[in-house]
Coordinates of C-alpha atoms in Angstrom, one line a residue:
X17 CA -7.0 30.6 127.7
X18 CA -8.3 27.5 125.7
X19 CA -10.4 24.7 127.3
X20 CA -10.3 21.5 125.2
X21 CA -13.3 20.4 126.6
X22 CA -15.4 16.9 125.1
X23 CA -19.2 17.2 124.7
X24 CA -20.7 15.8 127.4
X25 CA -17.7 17.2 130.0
X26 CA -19.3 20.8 128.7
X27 CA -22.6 19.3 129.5
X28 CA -21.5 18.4 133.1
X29 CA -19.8 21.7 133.8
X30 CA -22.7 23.5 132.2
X31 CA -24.7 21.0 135.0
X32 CA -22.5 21.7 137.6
X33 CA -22.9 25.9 136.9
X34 CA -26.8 25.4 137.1
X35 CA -26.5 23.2 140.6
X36 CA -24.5 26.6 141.6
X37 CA -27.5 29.0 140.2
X38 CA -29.7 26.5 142.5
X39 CA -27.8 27.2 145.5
X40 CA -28.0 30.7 144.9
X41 CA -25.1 31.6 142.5
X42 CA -25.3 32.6 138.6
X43 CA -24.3 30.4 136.1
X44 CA -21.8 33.1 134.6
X45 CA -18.9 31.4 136.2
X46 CA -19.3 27.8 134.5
X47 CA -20.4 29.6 131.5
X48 CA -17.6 31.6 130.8
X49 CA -15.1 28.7 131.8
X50 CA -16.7 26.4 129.2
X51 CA -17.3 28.5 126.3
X52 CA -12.9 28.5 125.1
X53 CA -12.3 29.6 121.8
X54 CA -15.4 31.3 120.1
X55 CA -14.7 30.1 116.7
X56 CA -15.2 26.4 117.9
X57 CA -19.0 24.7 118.5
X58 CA -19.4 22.9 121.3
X59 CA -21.2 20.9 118.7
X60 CA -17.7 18.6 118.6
X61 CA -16.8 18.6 122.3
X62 CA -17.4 14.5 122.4
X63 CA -14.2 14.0 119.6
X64 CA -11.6 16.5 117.8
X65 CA -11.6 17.2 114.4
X66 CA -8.9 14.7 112.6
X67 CA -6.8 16.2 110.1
X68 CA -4.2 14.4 108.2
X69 CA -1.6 17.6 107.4
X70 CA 0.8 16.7 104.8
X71 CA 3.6 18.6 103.1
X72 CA 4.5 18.0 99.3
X73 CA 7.6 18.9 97.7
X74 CA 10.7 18.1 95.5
X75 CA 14.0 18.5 96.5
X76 CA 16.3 20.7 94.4
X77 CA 12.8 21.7 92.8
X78 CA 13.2 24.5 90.2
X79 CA 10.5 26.3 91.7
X80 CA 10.4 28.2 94.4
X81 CA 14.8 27.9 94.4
X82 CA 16.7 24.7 94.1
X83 CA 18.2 25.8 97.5
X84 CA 15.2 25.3 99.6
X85 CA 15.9 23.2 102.4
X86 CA 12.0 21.3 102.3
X87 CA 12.3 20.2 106.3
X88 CA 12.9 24.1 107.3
X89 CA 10.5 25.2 105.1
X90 CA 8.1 22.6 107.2
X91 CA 9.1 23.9 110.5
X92 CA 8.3 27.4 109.1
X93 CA 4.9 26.3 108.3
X94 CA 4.5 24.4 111.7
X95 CA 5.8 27.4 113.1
X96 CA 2.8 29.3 111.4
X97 CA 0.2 27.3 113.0
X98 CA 1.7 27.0 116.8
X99 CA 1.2 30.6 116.1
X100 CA -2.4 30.2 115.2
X101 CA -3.2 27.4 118.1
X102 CA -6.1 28.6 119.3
X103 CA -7.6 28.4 115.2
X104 CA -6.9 24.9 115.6
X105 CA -8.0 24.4 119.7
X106 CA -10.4 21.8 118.3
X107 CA -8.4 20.0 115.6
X108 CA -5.8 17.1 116.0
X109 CA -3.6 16.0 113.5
X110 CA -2.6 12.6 113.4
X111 CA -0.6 12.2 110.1
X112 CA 1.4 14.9 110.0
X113 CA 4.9 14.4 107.6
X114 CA 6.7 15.5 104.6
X115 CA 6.4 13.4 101.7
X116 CA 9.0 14.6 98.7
X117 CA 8.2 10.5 96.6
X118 CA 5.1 9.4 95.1
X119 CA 5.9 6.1 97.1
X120 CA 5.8 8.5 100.2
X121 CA 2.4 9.5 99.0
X122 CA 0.9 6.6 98.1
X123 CA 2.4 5.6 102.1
X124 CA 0.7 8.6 103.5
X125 CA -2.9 7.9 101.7
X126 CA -2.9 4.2 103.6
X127 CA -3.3 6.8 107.0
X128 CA -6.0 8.7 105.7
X129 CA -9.3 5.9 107.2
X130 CA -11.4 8.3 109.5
X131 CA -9.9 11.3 108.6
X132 CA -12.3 14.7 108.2
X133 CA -10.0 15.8 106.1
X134 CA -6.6 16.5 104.3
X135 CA -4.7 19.5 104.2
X136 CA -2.2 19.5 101.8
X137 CA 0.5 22.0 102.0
X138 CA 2.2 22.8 98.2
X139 CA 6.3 23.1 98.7
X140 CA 7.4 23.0 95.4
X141 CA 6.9 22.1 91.6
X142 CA 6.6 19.0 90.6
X143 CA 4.1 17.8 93.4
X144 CA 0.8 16.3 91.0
X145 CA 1.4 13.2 90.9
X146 CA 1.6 13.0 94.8
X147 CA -1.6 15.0 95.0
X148 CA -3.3 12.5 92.8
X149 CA -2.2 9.7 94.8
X150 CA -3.4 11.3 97.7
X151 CA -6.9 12.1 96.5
X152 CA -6.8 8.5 95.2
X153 CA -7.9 7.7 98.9
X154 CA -11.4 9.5 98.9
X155 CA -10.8 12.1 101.5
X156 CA -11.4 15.6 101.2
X157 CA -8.7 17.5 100.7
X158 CA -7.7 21.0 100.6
X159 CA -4.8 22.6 99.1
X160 CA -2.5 25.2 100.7
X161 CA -0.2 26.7 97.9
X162 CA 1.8 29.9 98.2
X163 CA 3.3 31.7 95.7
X164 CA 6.2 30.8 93.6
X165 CA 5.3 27.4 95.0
X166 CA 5.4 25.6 91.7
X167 CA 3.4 26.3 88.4
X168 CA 1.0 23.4 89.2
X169 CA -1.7 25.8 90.0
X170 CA -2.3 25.7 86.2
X171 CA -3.8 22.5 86.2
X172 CA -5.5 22.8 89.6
X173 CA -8.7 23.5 88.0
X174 CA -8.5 20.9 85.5
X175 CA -7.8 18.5 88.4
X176 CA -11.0 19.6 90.6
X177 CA -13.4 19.5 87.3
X178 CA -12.2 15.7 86.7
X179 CA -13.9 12.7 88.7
X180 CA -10.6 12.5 90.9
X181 CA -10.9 16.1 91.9
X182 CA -14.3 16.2 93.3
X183 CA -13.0 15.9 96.6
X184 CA -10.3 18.7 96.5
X185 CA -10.3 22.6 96.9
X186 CA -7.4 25.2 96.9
X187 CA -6.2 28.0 98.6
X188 CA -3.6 29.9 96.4
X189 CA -2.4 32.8 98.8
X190 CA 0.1 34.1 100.7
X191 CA -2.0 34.8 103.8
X192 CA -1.2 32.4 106.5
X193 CA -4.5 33.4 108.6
X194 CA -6.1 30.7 105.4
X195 CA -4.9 27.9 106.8
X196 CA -7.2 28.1 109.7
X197 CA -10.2 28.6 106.6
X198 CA -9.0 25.6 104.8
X199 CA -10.0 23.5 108.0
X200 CA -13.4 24.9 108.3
X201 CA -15.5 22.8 106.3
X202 CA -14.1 19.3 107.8
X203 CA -15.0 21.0 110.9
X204 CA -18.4 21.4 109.5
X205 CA -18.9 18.3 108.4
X206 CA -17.2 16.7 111.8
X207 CA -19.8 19.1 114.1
X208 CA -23.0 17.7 112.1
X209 CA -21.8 14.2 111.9
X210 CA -21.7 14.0 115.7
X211 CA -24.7 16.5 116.5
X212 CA -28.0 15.5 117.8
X213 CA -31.1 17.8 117.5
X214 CA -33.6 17.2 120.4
X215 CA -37.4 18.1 118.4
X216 CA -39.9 18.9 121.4
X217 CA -43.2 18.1 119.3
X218 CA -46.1 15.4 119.3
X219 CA -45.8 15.2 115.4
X220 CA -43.4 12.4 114.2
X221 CA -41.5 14.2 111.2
X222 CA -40.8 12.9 107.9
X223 CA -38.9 9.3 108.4
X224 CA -38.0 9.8 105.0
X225 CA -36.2 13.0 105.9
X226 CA -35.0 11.9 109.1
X227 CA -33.4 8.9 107.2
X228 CA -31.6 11.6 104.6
X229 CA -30.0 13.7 107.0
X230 CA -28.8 11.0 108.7
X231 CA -27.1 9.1 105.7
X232 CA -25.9 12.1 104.2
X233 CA -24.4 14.1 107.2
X234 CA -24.7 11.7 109.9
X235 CA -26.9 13.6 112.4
X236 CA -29.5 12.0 114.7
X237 CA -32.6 13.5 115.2
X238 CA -34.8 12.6 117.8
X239 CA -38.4 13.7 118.9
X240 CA -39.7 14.2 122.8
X241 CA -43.0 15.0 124.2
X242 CA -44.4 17.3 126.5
X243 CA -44.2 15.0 129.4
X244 CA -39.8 15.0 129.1
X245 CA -40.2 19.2 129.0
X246 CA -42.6 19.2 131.8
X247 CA -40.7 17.1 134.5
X248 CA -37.7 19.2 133.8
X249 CA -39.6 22.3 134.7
X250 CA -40.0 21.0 137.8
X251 CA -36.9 19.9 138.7
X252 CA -35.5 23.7 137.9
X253 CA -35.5 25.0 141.8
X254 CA -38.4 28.1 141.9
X255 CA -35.1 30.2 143.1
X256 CA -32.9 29.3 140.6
X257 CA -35.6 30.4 137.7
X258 CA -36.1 33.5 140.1
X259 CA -32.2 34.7 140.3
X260 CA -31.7 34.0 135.9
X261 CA -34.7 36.1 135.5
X262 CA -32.9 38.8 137.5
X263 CA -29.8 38.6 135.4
X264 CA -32.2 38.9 132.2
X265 CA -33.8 42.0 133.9
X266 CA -31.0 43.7 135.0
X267 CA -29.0 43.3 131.9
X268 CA -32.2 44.6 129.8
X269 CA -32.3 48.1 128.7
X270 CA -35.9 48.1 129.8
X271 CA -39.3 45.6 130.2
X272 CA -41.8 47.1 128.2
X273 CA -44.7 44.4 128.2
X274 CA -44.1 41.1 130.4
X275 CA -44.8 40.5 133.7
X276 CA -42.2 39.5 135.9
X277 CA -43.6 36.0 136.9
X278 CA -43.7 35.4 132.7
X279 CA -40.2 36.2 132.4
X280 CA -39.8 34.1 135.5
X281 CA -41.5 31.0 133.9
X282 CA -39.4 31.3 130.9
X283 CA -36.0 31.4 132.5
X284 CA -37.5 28.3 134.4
X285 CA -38.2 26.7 130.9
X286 CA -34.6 28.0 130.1
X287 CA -33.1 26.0 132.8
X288 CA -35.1 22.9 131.8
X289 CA -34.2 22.8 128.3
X290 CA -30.2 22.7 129.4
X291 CA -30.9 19.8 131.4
X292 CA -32.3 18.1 128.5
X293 CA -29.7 18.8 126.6
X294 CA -27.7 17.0 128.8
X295 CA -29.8 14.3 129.5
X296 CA -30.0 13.7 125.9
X297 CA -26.1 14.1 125.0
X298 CA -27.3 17.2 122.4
X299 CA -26.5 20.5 121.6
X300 CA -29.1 21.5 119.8
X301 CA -33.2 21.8 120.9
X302 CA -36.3 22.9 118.6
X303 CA -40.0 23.3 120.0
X304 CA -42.7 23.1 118.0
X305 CA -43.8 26.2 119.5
X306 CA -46.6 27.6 116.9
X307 CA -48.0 23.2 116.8
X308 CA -48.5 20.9 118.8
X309 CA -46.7 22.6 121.7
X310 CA -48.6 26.1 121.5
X311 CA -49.5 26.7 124.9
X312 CA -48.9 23.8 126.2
X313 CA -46.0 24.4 128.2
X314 CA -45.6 27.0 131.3
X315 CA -43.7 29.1 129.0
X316 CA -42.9 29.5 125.9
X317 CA -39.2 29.2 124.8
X318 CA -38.1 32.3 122.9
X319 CA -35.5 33.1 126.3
X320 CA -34.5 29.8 126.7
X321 CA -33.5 29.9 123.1
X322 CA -31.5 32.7 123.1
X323 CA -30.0 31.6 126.2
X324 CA -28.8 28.6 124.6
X325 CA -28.0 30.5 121.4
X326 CA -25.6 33.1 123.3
X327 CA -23.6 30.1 125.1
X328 CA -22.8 28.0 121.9
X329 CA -25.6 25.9 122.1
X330 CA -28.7 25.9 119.5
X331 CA -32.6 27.1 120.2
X332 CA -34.3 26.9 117.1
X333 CA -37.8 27.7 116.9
X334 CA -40.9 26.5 115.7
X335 CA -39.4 22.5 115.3
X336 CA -38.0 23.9 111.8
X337 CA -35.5 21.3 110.8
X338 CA -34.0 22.2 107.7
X339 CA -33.4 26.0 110.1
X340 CA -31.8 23.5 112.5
X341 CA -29.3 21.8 110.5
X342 CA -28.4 24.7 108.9
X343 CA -27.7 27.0 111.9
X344 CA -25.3 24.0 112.7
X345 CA -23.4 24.1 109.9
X346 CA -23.0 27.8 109.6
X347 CA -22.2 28.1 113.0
X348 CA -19.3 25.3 112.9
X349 CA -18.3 27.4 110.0
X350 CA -18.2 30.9 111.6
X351 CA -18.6 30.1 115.2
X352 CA -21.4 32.1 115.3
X353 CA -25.0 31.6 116.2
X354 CA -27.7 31.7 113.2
X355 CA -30.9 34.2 113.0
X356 CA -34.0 32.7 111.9
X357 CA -35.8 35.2 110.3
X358 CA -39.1 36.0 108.6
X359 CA -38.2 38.6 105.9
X360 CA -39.6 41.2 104.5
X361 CA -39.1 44.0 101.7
X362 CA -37.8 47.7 101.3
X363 CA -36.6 48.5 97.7
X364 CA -36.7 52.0 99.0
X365 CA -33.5 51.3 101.2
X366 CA -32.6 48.9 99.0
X367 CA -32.8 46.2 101.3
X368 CA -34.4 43.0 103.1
X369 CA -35.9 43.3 106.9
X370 CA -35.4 40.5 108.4
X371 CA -37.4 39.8 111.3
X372 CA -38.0 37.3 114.0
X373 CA -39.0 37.7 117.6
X374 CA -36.4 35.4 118.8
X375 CA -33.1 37.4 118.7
X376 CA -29.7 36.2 119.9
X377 CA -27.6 38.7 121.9
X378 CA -24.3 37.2 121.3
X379 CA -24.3 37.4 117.5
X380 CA -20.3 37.2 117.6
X381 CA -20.4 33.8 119.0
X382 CA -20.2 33.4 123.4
X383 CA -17.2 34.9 123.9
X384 CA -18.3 38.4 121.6
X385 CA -19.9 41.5 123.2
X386 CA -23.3 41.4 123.9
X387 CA -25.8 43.6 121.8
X388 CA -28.1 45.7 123.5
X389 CA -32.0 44.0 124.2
X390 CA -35.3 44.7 125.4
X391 CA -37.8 42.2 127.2
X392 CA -41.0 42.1 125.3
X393 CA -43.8 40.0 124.3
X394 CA -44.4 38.0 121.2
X395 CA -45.1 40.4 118.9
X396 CA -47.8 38.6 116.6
X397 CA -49.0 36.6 119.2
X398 CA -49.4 39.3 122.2
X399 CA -47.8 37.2 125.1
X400 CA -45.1 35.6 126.3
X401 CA -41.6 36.8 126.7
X402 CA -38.5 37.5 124.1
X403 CA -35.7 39.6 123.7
X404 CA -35.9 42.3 121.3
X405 CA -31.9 42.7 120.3
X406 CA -30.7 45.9 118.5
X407 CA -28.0 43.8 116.5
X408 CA -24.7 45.1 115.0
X409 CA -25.1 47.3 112.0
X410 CA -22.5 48.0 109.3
X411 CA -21.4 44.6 109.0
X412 CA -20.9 41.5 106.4
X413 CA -24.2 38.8 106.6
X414 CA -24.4 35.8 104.7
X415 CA -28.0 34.3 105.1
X416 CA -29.0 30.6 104.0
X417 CA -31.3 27.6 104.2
X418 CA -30.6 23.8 103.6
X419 CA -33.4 22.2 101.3
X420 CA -33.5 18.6 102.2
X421 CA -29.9 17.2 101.4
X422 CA -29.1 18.6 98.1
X423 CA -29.1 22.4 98.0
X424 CA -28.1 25.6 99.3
X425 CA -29.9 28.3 99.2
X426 CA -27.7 32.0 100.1
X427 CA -26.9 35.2 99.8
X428 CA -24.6 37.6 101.4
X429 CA -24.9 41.9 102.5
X430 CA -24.1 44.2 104.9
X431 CA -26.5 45.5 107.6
X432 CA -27.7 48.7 107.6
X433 CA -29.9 49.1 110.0
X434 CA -31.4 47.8 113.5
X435 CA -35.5 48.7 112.9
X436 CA -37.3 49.7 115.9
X437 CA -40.5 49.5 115.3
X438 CA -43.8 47.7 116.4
X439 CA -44.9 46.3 113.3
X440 CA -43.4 42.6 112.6
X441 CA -41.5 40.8 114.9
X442 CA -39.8 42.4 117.4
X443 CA -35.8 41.7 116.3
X444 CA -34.7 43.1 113.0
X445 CA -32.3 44.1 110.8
X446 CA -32.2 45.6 107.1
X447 CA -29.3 44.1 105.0
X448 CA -28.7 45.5 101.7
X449 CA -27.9 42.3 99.5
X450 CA -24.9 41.8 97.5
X451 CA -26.4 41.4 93.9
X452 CA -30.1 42.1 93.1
X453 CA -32.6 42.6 95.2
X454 CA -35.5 42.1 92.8
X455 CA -33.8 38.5 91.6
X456 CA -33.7 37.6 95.6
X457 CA -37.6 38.1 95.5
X458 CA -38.9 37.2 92.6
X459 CA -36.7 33.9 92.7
X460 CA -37.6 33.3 96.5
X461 CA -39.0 29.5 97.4
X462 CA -38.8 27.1 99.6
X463 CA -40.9 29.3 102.5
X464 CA -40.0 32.3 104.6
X465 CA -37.0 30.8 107.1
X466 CA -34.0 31.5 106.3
X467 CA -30.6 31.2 108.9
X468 CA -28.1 34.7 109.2
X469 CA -24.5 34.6 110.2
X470 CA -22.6 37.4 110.9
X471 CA -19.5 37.1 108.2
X472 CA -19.2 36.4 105.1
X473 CA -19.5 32.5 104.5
X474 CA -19.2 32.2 100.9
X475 CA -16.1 30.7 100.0
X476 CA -17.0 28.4 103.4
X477 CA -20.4 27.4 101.9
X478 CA -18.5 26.9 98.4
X479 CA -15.9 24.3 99.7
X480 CA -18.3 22.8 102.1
X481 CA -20.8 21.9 99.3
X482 CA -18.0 20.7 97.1
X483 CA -17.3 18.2 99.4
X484 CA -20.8 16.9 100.6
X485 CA -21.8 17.3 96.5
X486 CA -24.3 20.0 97.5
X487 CA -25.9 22.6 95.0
X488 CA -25.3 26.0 96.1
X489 CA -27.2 28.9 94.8
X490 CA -26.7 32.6 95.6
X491 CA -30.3 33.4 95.3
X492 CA -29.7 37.4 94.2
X493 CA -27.6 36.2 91.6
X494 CA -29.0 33.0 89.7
X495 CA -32.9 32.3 88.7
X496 CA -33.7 29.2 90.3
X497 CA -36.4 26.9 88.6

């Protein structure tokens, strides 16, 4: 079943579950009601994603056969994506025609003001010069274009490598499962547009910064202190913190170091940080937890983050926000939540451990199975409570970081192990890298953090950064400078 829910409505059913937890329920109930389609953020609950959809063809066209009837060939496609409806649960599409003139073009670009994006759907030969004026109106655009669908796909490239083809990608494939992937990166740049990152610190970060990511993706940052955190503690009911740390305990495989009162305080904190999220209209929450915050709290927020992690939310550690806005994007792209890791080495395997402390359990977004997980402390720190999740092995990871507002950095592999062992932080995994392993280290920069997905995300990443004119380097392939 989908839920087409807005923002804040998730935020007030979300509220509602936690008033039940306080009465003596679980919030299971409202949880599992409000999570709908896994592939979808709540990140974009407050609007849909707007895509003008727009068919292109020639009657009597050569190509695919004079005798195709262009309006049944459009019900076949619309056909294609009823079928995929639950692809598109978050995506409206306003302008959505046939256009067979370039005056019918030229019509249909006049619709295309507030529009995330344009899929164009490739009928038959002879369709450029409505693509051009379609691209003439600035949006991005991608191109759906099955086979036999004209010989245009010859100049495609040529197009995209010109000035008026900055803004268009293509899809050139008989799979119809792609037109849910052509839609992905609008939906990534709709989710950061209208997502708000609440940064728990006493630091004010770089205006500078702050300013960038704003002009460039559209995403408000804003900074509380301690004093926010702490009255929301105390507004959490001592019995609701109580019954989640039983659901946390009980769902463990085992506690090996916290006490139960720690692990009490932290679902507390866990409870607190949703209610900020709703009192601040956000999805996402970071805590300078290794700062200005160390400490300083009754908890710290390692299970509050991977609560928020495992519902669709974001808990993002350590106020890192260049981690932050990337686990945003790559989770609008995948639907999955990110991994913040600090890596490490083994040429032996070959392979990079990456580690952090702070381990998600639904790594297949809130609607996947949950991986197995262990309650301990913080491993470097000796304190504190975390979940120490034995992720999926044997799968595709694509792991990346966004520097400032210009570059990508990424790579892709396949995990081959869950480590379990008391030396680094407590969650890992070992990923063999596509490409070289000994280019990834010797060209690693820009400081340990980096965000995993489960998938692989590189065609996403590639048509995302076309659009936002975004350097993307695979960091086991190319030597950075």
């Amino acid at each position: 079943m989908m839920f087409h829910l807005r923002r804040r409505a998730f935020l007030q059913l979300t509220a509602a579950g936690a008033a039940a937890c306080w009465a003596g329920g679980t919030l299971a109930g409202a949880q599992a009601a409000a999570m709908g389609d896994p592939l979808i953020s709540p990140g974009a609950r407050r609007s849909k994603v707007r895509v003008a959809k727009v068919y292109l063809g020639i009657p009597n066209a050569h190509w695919p056969t004079p005798a195709m009837d262009l309006a049944r060939e459009m019900e076949v496609y619309e056909d294609a994506f009823a079928q995929r409806a639950a692809a598109f649960g978050d995506v409206e599409f306003p302008v959505n025609q046939l256009v067979t003139t370039v005056e019918g073009a030229q019509e249909a670009a006049t619709k295309l003001a507030g529009m995330d994006g344009v899929l164009a759907i490739h009928l038959s030969m002879g369709v450029t010069p409505m693509l051009q004026k379609i691209l003439a109106a600035g949006t991005p655009t991608m191109l759906f274009a099955a086979p036999y669908s004209g010989h245009e796909w010859t100049h495609f490239g040529q197009i995209m490598r010109n000035p008026e083809g900055a803004l268009l990608d293509c899809v050139l494939t008989s799979d119809l499962d792609q037109l849910a992937a052509a839609v992905r990166p609008f939906r990534a740049m709709h989710h950061l547009r209208e997502a708000k990152i609440v940064n728990v610190s006493e630091r004010e970060s770089s205006a500078e910064y702050l300013q960038a990511v704003r002009t460039k993706f559209g995403t408000e940052i804003v900074r509380i202190e301690r004093d926010r955190v702490l009255a929301a503690y105390e507004a959490v009911p001592e019995a609701a913190a109580k019954a989640e740390a039983r659901q946390w305990i009980a769902n463990a495989e085992k506690v090996v170091e916290p006490s139960t009162e720690e692990i009490e305080n932290s679902c507390r904190l866990a409870l607190a940080f949703e209610r900020l999220l709703q009192e601040e209209d956000a999805t996402t929450i970071t805590v300078d937890c290794y700062g200005t915050m160390y400490r300083k709290l009754p908890a710290f927020p390692c299970i509050g983050f991977t609560r928020l992690n495992d519902m669709g939310f974001a808990g993002i550690c350590e106020s890192d926000l260049k981690s932050a806005m990337t686990f945003i994007l790559m989770q609008s792209l995948s639907g999955n939540p990110g991994f913040i890791s600090d890596p490490t080495l083994d040429e032996s395997k070959p392979g990079i451990i990456l580690a952090h402390c702070l381990g998600s359990t639904k790594m297949h977004g809130p609607a996947g199975e949950a991986s197995p997980y262990r309650i301990r402390s913080i491993m470097e720190r000796q304190e504190g409570a975390v979940t120490q999740v034995f992720m999926p092995v044997g799968q595709k990871v694509t792991q990346a970081e966004l520097i400032g507002t210009e570059k990508i950095l990424y790579f892709t592999g396949d995990v081959l192990e869950a480590p379990d062992t008391d030396r680094g932080c407590r969650t890992k995994i070992t990923v063999k890298v596509d490409g070289d392993l000994e280019t990834l280290w010797q060209n690693w920069s820009e400081g340990l953090h980096r965000v995993t997905c489960y998938g692989d995300l590189r065609t996403d990443l590639k048509r995302f950064c076309r659009f936002k004119q975004i350097e993307l380097v695979d960091e086991a392939k190319k030597v950075t400078a």
